[in-house]
Short mmCIF file of C-alpha atoms in Angstrom, two decimals:
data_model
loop_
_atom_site.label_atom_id
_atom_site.label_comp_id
_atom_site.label_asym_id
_atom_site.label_seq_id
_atom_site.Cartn_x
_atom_site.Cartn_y
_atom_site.Cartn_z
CA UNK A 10 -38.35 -15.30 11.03
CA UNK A 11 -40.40 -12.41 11.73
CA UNK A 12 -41.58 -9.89 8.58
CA UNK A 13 -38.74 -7.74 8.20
CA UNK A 14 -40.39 -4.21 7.20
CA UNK A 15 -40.91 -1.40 9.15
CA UNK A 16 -44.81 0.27 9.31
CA UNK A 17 -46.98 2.82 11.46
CA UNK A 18 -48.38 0.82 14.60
CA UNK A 19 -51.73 0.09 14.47
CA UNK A 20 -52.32 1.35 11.23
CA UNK A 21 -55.73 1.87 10.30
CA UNK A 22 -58.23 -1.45 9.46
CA UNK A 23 -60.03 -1.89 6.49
CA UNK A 24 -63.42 0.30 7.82
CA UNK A 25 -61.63 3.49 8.07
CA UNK A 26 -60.81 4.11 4.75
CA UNK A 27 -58.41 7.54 3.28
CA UNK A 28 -60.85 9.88 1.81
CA UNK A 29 -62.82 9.07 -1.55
CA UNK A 30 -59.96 11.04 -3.80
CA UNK A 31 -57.12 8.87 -2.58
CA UNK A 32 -58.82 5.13 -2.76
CA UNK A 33 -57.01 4.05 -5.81
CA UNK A 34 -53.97 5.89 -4.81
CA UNK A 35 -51.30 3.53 -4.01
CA UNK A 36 -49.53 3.42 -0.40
CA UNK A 37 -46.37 2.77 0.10
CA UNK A 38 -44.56 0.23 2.18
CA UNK A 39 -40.99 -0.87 2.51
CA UNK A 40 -40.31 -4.49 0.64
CA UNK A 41 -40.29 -7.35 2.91
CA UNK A 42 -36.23 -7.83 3.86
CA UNK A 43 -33.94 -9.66 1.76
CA UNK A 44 -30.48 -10.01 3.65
CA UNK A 45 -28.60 -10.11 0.64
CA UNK A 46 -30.38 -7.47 -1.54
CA UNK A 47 -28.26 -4.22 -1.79
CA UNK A 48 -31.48 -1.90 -2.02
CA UNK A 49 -35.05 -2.60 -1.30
CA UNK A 50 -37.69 -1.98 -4.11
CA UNK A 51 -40.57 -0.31 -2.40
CA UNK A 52 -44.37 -2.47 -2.68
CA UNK A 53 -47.56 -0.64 -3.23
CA UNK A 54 -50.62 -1.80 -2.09
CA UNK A 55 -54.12 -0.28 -2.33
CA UNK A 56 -57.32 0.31 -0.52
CA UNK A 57 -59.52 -0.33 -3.07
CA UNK A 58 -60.27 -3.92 -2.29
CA UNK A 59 -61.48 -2.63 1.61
CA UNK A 60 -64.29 -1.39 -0.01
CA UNK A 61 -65.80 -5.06 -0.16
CA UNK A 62 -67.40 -5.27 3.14
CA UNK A 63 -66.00 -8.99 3.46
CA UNK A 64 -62.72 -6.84 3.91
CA UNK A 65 -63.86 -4.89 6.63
CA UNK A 66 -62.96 -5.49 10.33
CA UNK A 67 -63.32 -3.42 13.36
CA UNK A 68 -61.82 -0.05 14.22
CA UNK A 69 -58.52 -0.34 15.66
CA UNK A 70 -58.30 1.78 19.10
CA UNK A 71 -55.65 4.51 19.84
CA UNK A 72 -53.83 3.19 22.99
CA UNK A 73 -51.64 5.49 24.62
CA UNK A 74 -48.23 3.71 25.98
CA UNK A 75 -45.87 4.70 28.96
CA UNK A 76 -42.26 5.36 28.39
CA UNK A 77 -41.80 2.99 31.32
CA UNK A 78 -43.35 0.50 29.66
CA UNK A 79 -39.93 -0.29 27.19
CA UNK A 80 -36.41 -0.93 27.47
CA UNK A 81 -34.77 2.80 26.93
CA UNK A 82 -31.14 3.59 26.10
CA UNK A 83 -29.68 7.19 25.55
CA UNK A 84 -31.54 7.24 22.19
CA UNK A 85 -34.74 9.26 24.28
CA UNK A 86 -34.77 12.62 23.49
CA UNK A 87 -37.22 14.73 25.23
CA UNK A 88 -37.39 17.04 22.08
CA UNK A 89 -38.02 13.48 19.90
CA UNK A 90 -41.06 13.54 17.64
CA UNK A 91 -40.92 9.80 16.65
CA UNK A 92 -41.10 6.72 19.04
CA UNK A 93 -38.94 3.75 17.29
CA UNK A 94 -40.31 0.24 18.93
CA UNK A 95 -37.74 -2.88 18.63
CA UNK A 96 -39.60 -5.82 20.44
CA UNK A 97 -38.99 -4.89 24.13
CA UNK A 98 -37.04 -1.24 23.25
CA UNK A 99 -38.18 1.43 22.65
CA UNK A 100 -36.38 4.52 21.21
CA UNK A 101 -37.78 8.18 20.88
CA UNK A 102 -35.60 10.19 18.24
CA UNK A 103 -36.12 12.91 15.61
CA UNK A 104 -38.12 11.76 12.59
CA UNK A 105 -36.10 14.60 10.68
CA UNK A 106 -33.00 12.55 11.30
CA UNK A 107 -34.58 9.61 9.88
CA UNK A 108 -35.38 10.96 6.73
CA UNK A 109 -32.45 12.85 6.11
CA UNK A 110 -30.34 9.76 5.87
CA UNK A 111 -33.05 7.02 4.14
CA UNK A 112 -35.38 7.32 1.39
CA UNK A 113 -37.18 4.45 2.93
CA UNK A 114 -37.90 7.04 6.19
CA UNK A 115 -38.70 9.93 3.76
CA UNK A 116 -41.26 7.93 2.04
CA UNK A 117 -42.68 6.37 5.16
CA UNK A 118 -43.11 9.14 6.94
CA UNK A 119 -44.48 11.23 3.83
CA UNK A 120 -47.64 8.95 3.70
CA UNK A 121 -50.67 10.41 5.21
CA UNK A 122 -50.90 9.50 8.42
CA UNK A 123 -54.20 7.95 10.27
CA UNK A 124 -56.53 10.36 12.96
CA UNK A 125 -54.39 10.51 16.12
CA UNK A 126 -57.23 8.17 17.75
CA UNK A 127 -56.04 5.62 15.97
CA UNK A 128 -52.65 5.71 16.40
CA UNK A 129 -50.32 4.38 19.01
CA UNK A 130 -48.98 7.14 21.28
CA UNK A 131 -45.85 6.52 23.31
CA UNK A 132 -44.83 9.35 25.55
CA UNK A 133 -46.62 11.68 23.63
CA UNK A 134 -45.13 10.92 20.08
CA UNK A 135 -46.59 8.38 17.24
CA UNK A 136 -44.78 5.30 17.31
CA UNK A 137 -43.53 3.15 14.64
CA UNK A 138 -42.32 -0.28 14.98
CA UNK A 139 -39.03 -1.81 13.71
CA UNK A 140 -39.20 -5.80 13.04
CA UNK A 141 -35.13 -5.49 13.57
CA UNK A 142 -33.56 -6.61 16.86
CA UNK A 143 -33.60 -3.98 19.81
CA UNK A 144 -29.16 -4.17 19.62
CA UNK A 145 -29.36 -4.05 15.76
CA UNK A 146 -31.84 -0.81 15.77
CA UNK A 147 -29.44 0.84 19.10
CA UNK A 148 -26.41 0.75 16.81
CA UNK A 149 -27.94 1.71 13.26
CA UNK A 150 -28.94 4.84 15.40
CA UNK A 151 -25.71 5.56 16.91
CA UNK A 152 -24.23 5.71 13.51
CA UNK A 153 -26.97 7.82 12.14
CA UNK A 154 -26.62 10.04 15.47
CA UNK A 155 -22.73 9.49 15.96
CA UNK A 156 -21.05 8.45 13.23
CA UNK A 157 -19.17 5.29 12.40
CA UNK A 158 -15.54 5.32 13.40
CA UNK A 159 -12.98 3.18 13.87
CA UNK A 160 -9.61 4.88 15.35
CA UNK A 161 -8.18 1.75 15.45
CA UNK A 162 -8.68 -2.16 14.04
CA UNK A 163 -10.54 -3.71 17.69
CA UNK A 164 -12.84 -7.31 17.49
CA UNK A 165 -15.12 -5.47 19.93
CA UNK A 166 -16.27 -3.19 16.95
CA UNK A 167 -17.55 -6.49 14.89
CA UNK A 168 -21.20 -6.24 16.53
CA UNK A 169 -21.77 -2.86 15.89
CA UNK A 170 -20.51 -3.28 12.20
CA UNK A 171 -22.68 -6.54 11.71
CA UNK A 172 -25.86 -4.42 12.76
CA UNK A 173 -25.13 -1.16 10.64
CA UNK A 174 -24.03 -3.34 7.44
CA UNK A 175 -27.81 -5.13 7.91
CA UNK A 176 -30.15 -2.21 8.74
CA UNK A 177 -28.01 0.47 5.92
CA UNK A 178 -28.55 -1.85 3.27
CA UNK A 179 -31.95 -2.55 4.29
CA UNK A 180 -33.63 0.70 4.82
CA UNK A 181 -30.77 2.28 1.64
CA UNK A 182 -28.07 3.96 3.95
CA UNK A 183 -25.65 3.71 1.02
CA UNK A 184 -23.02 5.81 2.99
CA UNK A 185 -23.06 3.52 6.16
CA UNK A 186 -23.16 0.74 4.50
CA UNK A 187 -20.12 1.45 2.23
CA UNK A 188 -18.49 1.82 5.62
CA UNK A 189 -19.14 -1.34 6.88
CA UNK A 190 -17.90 -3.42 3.77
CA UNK A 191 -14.79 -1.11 3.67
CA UNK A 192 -13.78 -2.02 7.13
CA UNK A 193 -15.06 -5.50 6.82
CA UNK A 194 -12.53 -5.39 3.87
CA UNK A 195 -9.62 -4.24 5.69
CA UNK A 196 -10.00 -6.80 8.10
CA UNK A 197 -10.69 -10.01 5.51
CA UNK A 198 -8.90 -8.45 2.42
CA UNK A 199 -9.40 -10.03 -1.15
CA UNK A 200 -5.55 -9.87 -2.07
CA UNK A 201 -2.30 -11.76 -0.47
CA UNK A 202 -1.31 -7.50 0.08
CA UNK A 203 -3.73 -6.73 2.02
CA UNK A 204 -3.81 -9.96 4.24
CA UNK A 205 -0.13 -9.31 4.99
CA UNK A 206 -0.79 -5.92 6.25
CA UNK A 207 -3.75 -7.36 8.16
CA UNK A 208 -1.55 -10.16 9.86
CA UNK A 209 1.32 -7.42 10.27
CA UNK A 210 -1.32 -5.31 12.01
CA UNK A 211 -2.29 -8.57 14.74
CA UNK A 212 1.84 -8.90 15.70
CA UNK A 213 2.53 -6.64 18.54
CA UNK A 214 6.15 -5.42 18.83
CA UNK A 215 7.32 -8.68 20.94
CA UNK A 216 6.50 -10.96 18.12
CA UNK A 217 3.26 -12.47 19.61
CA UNK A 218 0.52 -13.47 16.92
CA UNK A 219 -2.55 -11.97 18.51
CA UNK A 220 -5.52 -11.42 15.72
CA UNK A 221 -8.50 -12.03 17.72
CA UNK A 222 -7.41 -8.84 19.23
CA UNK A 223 -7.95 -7.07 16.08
CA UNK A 224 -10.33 -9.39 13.53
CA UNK A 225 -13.52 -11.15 15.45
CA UNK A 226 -13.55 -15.10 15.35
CA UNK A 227 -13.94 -16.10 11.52
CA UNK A 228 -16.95 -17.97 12.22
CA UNK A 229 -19.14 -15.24 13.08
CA UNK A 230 -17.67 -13.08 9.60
CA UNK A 231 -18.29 -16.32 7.37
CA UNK A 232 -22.37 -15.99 9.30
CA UNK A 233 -22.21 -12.15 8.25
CA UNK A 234 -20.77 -12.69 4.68
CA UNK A 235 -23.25 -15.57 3.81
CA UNK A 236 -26.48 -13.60 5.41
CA UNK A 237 -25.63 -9.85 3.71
CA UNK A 238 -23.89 -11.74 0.22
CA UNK A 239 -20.29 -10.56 0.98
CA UNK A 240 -18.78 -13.17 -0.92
CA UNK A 241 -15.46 -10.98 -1.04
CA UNK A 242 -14.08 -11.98 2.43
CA UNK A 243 -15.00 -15.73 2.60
CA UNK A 244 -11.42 -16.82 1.10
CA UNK A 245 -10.06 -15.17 3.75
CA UNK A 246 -11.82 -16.02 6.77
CA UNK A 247 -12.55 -19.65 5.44
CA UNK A 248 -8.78 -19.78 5.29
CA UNK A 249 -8.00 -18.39 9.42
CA UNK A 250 -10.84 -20.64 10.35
CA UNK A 251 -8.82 -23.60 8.92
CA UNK A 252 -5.84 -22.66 11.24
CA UNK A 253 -7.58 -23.52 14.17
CA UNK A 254 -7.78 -27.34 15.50
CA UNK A 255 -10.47 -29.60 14.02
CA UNK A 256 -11.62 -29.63 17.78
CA UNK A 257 -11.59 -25.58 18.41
CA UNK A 258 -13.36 -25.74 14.30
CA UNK A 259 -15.96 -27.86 15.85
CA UNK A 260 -17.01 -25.96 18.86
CA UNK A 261 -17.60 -22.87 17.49
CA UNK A 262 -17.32 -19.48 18.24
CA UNK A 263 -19.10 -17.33 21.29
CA UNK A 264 -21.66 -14.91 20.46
CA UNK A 265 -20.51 -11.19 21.31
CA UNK A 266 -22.76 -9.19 23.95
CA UNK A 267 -24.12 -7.00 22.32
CA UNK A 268 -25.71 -3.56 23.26
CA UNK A 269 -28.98 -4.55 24.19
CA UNK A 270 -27.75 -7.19 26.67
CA UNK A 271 -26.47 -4.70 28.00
CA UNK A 272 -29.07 -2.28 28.50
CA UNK A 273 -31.62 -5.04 30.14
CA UNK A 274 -29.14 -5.96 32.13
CA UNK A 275 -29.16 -9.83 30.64
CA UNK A 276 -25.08 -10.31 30.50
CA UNK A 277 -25.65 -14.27 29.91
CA UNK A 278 -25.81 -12.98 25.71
CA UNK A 279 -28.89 -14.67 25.49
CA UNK A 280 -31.94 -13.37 23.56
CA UNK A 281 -35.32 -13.86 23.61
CA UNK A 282 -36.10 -17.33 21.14
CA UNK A 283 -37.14 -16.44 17.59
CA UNK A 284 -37.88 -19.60 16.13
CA UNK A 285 -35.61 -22.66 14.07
CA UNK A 286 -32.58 -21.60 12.23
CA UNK A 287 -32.83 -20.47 8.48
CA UNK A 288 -30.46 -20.60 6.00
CA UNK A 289 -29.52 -17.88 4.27
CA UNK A 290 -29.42 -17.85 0.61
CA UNK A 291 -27.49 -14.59 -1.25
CA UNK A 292 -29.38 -13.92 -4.27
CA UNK A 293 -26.65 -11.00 -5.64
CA UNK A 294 -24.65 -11.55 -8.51
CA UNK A 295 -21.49 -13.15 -7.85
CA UNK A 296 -18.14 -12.84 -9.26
CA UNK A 297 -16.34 -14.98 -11.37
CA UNK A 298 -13.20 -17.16 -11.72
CA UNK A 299 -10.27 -16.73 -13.64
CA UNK A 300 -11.09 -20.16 -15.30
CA UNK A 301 -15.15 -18.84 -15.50
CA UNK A 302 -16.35 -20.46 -13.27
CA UNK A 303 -19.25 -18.61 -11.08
CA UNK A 304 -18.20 -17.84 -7.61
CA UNK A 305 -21.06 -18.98 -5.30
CA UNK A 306 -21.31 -17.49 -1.36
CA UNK A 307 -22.30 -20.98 0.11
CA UNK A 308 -25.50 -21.51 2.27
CA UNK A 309 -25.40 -22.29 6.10
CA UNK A 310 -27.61 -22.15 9.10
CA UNK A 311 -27.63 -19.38 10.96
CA UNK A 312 -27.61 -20.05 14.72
CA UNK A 313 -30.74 -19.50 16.91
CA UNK A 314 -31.04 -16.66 18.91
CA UNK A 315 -30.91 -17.99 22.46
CA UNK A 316 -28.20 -19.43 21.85
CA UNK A 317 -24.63 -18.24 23.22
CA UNK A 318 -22.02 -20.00 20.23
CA UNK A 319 -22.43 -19.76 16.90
CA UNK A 320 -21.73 -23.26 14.87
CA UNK A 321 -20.88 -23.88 11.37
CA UNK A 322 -23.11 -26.29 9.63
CA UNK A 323 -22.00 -30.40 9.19
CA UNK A 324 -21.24 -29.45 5.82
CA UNK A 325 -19.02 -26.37 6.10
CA UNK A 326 -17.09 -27.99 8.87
CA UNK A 327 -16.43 -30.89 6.18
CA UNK A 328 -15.32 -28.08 3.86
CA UNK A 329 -13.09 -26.28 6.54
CA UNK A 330 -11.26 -29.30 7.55
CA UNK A 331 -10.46 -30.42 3.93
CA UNK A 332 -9.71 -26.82 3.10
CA UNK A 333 -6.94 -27.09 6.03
CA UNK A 334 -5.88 -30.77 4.87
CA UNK A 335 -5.43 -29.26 1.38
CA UNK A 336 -3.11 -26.36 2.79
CA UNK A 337 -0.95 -28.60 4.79
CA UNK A 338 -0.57 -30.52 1.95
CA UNK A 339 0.52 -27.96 -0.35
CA UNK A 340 3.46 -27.47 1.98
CA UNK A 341 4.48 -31.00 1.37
CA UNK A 342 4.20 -30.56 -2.57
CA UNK A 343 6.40 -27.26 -1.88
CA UNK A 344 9.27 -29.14 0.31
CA UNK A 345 8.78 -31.78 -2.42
CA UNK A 346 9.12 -29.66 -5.28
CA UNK A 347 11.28 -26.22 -4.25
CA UNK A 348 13.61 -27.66 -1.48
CA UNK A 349 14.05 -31.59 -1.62
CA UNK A 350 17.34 -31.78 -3.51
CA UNK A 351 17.31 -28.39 -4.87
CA UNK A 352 19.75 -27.22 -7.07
CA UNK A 353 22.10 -23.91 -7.18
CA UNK A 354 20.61 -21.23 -9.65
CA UNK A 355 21.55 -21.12 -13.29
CA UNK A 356 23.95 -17.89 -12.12
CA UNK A 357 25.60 -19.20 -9.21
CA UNK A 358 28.39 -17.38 -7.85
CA UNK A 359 30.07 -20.71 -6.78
CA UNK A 360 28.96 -22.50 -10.06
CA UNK A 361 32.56 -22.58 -11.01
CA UNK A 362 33.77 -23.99 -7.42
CA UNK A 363 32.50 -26.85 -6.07
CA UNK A 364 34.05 -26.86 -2.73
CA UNK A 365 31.80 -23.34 -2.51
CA UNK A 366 28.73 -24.09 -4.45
CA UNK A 367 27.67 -27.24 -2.07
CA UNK A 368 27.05 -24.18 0.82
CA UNK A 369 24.44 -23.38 -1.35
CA UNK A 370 23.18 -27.11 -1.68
CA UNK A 371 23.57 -27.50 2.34
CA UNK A 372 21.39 -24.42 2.85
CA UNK A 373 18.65 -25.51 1.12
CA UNK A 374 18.12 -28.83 3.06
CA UNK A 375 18.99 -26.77 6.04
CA UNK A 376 15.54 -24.68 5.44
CA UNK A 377 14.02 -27.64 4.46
CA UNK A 378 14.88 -29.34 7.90
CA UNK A 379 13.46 -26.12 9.53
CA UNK A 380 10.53 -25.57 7.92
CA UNK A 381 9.73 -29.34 8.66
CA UNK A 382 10.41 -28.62 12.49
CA UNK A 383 8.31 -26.00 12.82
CA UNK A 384 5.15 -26.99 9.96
CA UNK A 385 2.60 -24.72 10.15
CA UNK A 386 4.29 -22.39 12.67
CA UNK A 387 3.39 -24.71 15.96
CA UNK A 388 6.14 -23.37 17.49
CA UNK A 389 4.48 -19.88 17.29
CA UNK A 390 0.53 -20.69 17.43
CA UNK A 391 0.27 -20.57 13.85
CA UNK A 392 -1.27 -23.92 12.54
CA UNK A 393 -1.81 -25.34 9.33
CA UNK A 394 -0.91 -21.87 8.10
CA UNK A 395 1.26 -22.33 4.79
CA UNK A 396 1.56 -18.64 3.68
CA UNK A 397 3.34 -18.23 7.24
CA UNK A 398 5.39 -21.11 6.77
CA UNK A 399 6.45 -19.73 3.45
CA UNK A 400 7.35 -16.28 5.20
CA UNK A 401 9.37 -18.06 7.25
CA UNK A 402 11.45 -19.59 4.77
CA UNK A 403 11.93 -16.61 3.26
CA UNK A 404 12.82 -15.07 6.47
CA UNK A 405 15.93 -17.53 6.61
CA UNK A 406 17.80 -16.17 3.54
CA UNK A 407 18.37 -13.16 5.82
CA UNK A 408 18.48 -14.05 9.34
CA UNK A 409 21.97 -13.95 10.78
CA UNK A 410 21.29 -15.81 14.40
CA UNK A 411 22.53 -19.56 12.66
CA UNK A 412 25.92 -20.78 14.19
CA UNK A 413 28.47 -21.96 11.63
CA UNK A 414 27.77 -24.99 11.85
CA UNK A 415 24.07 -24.73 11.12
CA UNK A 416 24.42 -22.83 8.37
CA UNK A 417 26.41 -24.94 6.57
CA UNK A 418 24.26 -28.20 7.30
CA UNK A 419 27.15 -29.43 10.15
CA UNK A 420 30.17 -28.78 8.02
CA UNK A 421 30.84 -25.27 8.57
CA UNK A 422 34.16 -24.32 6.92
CA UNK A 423 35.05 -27.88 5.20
CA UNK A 424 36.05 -29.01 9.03
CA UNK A 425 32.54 -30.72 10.61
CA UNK A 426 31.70 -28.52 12.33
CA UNK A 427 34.75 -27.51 13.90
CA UNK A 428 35.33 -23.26 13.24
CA UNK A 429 38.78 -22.55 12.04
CA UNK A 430 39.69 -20.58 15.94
CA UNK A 431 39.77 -24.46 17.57
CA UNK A 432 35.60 -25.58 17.08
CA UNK A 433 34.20 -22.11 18.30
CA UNK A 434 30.90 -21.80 16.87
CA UNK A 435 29.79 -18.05 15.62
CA UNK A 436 26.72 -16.48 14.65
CA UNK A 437 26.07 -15.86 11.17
CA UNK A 438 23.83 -16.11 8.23
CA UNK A 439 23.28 -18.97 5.63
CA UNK A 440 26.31 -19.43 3.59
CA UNK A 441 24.31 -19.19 0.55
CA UNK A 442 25.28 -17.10 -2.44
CA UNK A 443 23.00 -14.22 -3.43
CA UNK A 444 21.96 -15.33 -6.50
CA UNK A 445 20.55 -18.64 -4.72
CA UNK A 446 19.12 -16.59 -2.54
CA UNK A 447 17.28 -13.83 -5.22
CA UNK A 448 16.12 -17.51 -7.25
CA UNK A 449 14.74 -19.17 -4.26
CA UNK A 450 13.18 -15.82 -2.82
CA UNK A 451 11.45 -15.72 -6.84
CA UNK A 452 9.85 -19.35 -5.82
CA UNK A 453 8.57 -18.48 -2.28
CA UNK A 454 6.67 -16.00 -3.26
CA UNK A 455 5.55 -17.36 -6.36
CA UNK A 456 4.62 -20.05 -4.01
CA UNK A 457 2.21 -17.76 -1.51
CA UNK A 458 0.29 -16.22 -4.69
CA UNK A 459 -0.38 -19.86 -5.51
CA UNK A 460 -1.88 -20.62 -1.89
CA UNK A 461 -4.10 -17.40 -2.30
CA UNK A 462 -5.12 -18.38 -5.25
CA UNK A 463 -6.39 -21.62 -4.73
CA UNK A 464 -7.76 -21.10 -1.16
CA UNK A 465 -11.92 -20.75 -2.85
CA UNK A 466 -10.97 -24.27 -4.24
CA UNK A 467 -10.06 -25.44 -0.93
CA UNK A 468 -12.65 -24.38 0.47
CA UNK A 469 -15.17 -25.35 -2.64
CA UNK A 470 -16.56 -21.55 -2.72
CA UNK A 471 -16.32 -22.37 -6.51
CA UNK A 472 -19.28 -24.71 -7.89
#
C-alpha cells in the first residue's frame, strides 16, 4: 500500500537546508494514514540531522509540468493557486478552500515553503501530491466545493460516500465526515426501528422488494465498515448479506464505476494494480455487549484494485452462511415454540365456549401452515429473512382476503367447509378472537427484537 500522507512535491533534499534560525525547528507533516483512526496526530521531524554530510544528497531540480500532462476533471480553475496531483490526475483548486475546511491543509500549507526552483510547477501553480486515489480525491473535492447531499436514499451515492468518509477522517473534515456515518446509518441502522423504516423505504407502492435500489450490495458496506472501524452497521449488513443464496454470497459483489473511470474514459472499472490485498485491522475502541463482552469489527481482505468484484474472505463467507443457517433456524424454534399447538390466551373471549374458542386454535395452525409455505418469504424474493417472516405473521391477524374456509382451518362455520348460503365461500379475516390476536401480536414482536438481538452472535462479531 502506498504511504498515505500528503507533502509538497519535490521537497527540498538534505543540502538545501531552511536558514540557520529554523534548523532545530520542527516541520510538520501529516501522520502516515490509519483507516480506522478518527483524527490524525500530526509527526514532526527535523533538519538537524542533514547537517551530517553523510545526509546530504543532491539538489533536487524545479521541473515545470504541462496541464496536458494529467487526467483533468472540472476541478481546474484558471484562478486556482494550488495544483492537487492523484497518481495520473491532476486537480488545480484554491489553496484557501483547502485550509478553510482542514487543519491538516492549514498547517501544510503554513510551513515555509522551498525557493520556487525547487519546486514542482504545474500550469503555473506549486503542486502538491495526494497518495489517495484520483476518484477518492475528485469526490472529497466536490464535497468541499459542492456540498454533500442526498435528496433522496440512491445505491449510486455509495462511492462518493465511501471516498468522503476516508479522505474527511483522514485529513480531520469532522463535518463531512459526520455526514457520511449519518447516512451510512440511515441506510444500515443499529436498531430493529430504523431497519423497518429502511426496508419500508426499498418497497415501492406495488409491493416489490427492491433495496439494491436504495442501499449498495452489503458486501462492499461490510469492506467500508471494517477499513474506516464502523462497527455500528455490520449487524445489519452481515444480516442482508445472509439473505442472499450461498451461491450469489460466494460470488461477490461488482465494484461501482467510479468517477475517475469515468473521466479517463476506462468504463471496464478497472484500476491501475496497487499491489496484494491487506487486511484491514480497526484499532478504535469498540462497543460493548449487554452481557460485556467487547464488540470486535472483524478483519478481512480487501480486494485488489484491478479487480472488478469485491469477495469476502474464506472465513467471513463461513460466518455469513452460518449466520443465515442460524436465522432460518430460529424460525423453526419460533413455529416450534409460539405456533405448534398453541393455546388460546389466558383472556379468551371464547374461553367459556368451546365450539368458539377452537377458531382460535384453528387459526393458529392456519399461520403456522402459511408461514411454513412461504419460509423466508421465497414467494416474494425475501430469503432466509426471519424478521420478514415474522411481519408476515403478524400481517395475518389483520388481513381479510382468507375464504371461510381458510380461516377456520377447513371447517368454516362447524359445516367443513361448506358456508351456511349452500358451500359459498366468502372473504374474510381469521376467526380469531382479539384477545388471541393482541397475545400472539405481544410474541411476534417480542420474537423480532430477539432476532436483532442476536444477529452479532450469528454472525460471531462478538469474540
Amino acid at each position: 500500500m502506498h504511504e498515505q500522507q500528503a507533502h509538497w512535491r519535490d521537497a527540498p533534499s538534505q543540502p538545501n537546508l531552511p536558514p540557520a534560525s529554523t534548523l532545530e525547528k520542527p516541520i510538520f507533516s501529516p501522520a502516515p494514514y490509519s483507516p480506522s483512526r478518527v483524527h490524525t496526530t500530526p509527526v514532526y521531524r527535523s533538519y538537524s540531522h542533514s547537517l551530517d554530510p553523510r545526509h546530504r544528497s543532491a539538489a533536487p531540480q524545479r521541473r515545470v509540468r504541462s496541464a496536458s500532462e494529467f487526467i483533468r476533471s472540472d476541478f481546474w480553475f484558471h484562478d486556482g493557486n494550488v495544483v492537487v496531483i492523484a497518481g495520473p490526475a491532476a486537480f488545480k483548486v484554491h489553496r484557501g478552500q483547502l485550509e478553510r475546511h482542514s487543519e491538516i491543509f492549514l498547517g501544510l500549507f503554513a510551513l515555509p515553503q522551498p525557493p520556487s526552483y525547487d519546486q514542482d510547477i504545474v500550469d503555473g501553480c506549486p503542486s502538491v501530491e495526494f497518495h489517495d486515489s484520483p476518484s477518492d480525491v475528485f469526490y472529497f473535492l466536490s464535497a468541499l466545493y459542492d456540498g454533500l447531499y442526498f435528496k433522496i436514499p440512491r445505491a449510486d451515492d455509495f462511492p462518493a460516500i465511501a471516498a468522503v468518509l476516508r479522505l474527511s477522517t483522514k485529513y480531520m473534515v469532522e463535518p463531512l465526515r459526520i455526514r457520511c456515518l449519518h447516512r451510512l446509518h440511515l441506510d444500515w441502522p443499529p436498531s430493529l426501528h430504523g431497519w423497518d423504516q429502511r426496508e419500508a423505504a426499498a418497497t415501492d407502492d406495488s409491493g416489490r422488494y427492491l433495496p439494491r435500489g436504495t442501499c449498495p450490495h452489503p458486501i462492499l458496506v461490510i469492506h467500508l465498515a471494517l477499513e474506516m472501524g464502523v462497527p455500528a452497521i455490520l449487524p445489519a449488513a452481515f444480516y442482508d448479506l445472509s439473505r442472499y443464496g450461498p451461491s450469489k454470497v460466494f460470488a461477490g459483489a461488482r465494484k461501482p464505476l467510479v468517477s475517475y473511470d469515468i473521466i479517463a474514459g476506462n468504463l471496464s472499472g478497472e484500476q491501475p494494480e496497487h499491489g496484494e490485498p491487506e487486511t484491514v485491522e480497526p484499532d478504535i475502541e469498540l462497543p460493548v455487549s449487554a452481557s460485556g463482552t467487547p464488540y470486535v469489527a472483524p478483519t478481512v481482505p480487501s480486494s485488489t484494485s484491478g479487480s472488478q468484484t469485491v469477495q469476502l474472505s474464506h472465513p467471513f463467507l463461513c460466518k455469513t452462511l452460518r449466520g443465515r443457517e442460524a436465522s432460518q433456524r430460529y424460525i423453526a424454534t419460533f413455529l416450534s415454540r409460539e405456533l405448534s399447538n398453541r393455546q388460546p390466551a389466558s383472556d379468551c373471549l371464547n374461553r367459556h365456549n368451546a365450539m368458539l374458542q377452537v377458531h382460535c386454535t384453528e387459526s393458529f395452525y392456519y399461520i403456522m401452515l402459511n408461514i411454513l409455505r412461504s419460509v423466508g418469504g421465497i414467494a416474494c424474493g425475501r430469503d432466509a429473512d426471519p424478521l420478514f417472516t415474522l411481519v408476515q405473521a403478524l400481517e395475518m391477524l389483520s388481513r381479510t382476503d382468507f375464504t371461510t374456509a381458510d380461516a377456520a382451518g377447513g371447517s368454516a362455520n362447524g359445516t367443513n367447509g361448506e358456508g351456511g348460503d349452500g358451500g359459498e365461500e366468502k372473504k374474510c379475516g381469521l376467526r380469531m378472537c382479539t384477545m388471541c390476536k393482541v397475545d400472539f401480536a405481544k410474541a411476534v414482536a417480542k420474537a423480532r427484537e430477539e432476532v436483532w438481538d442476536l444477529l452479532p452472535s450469528w454472525f460471531e462479531l462478538y469474540t
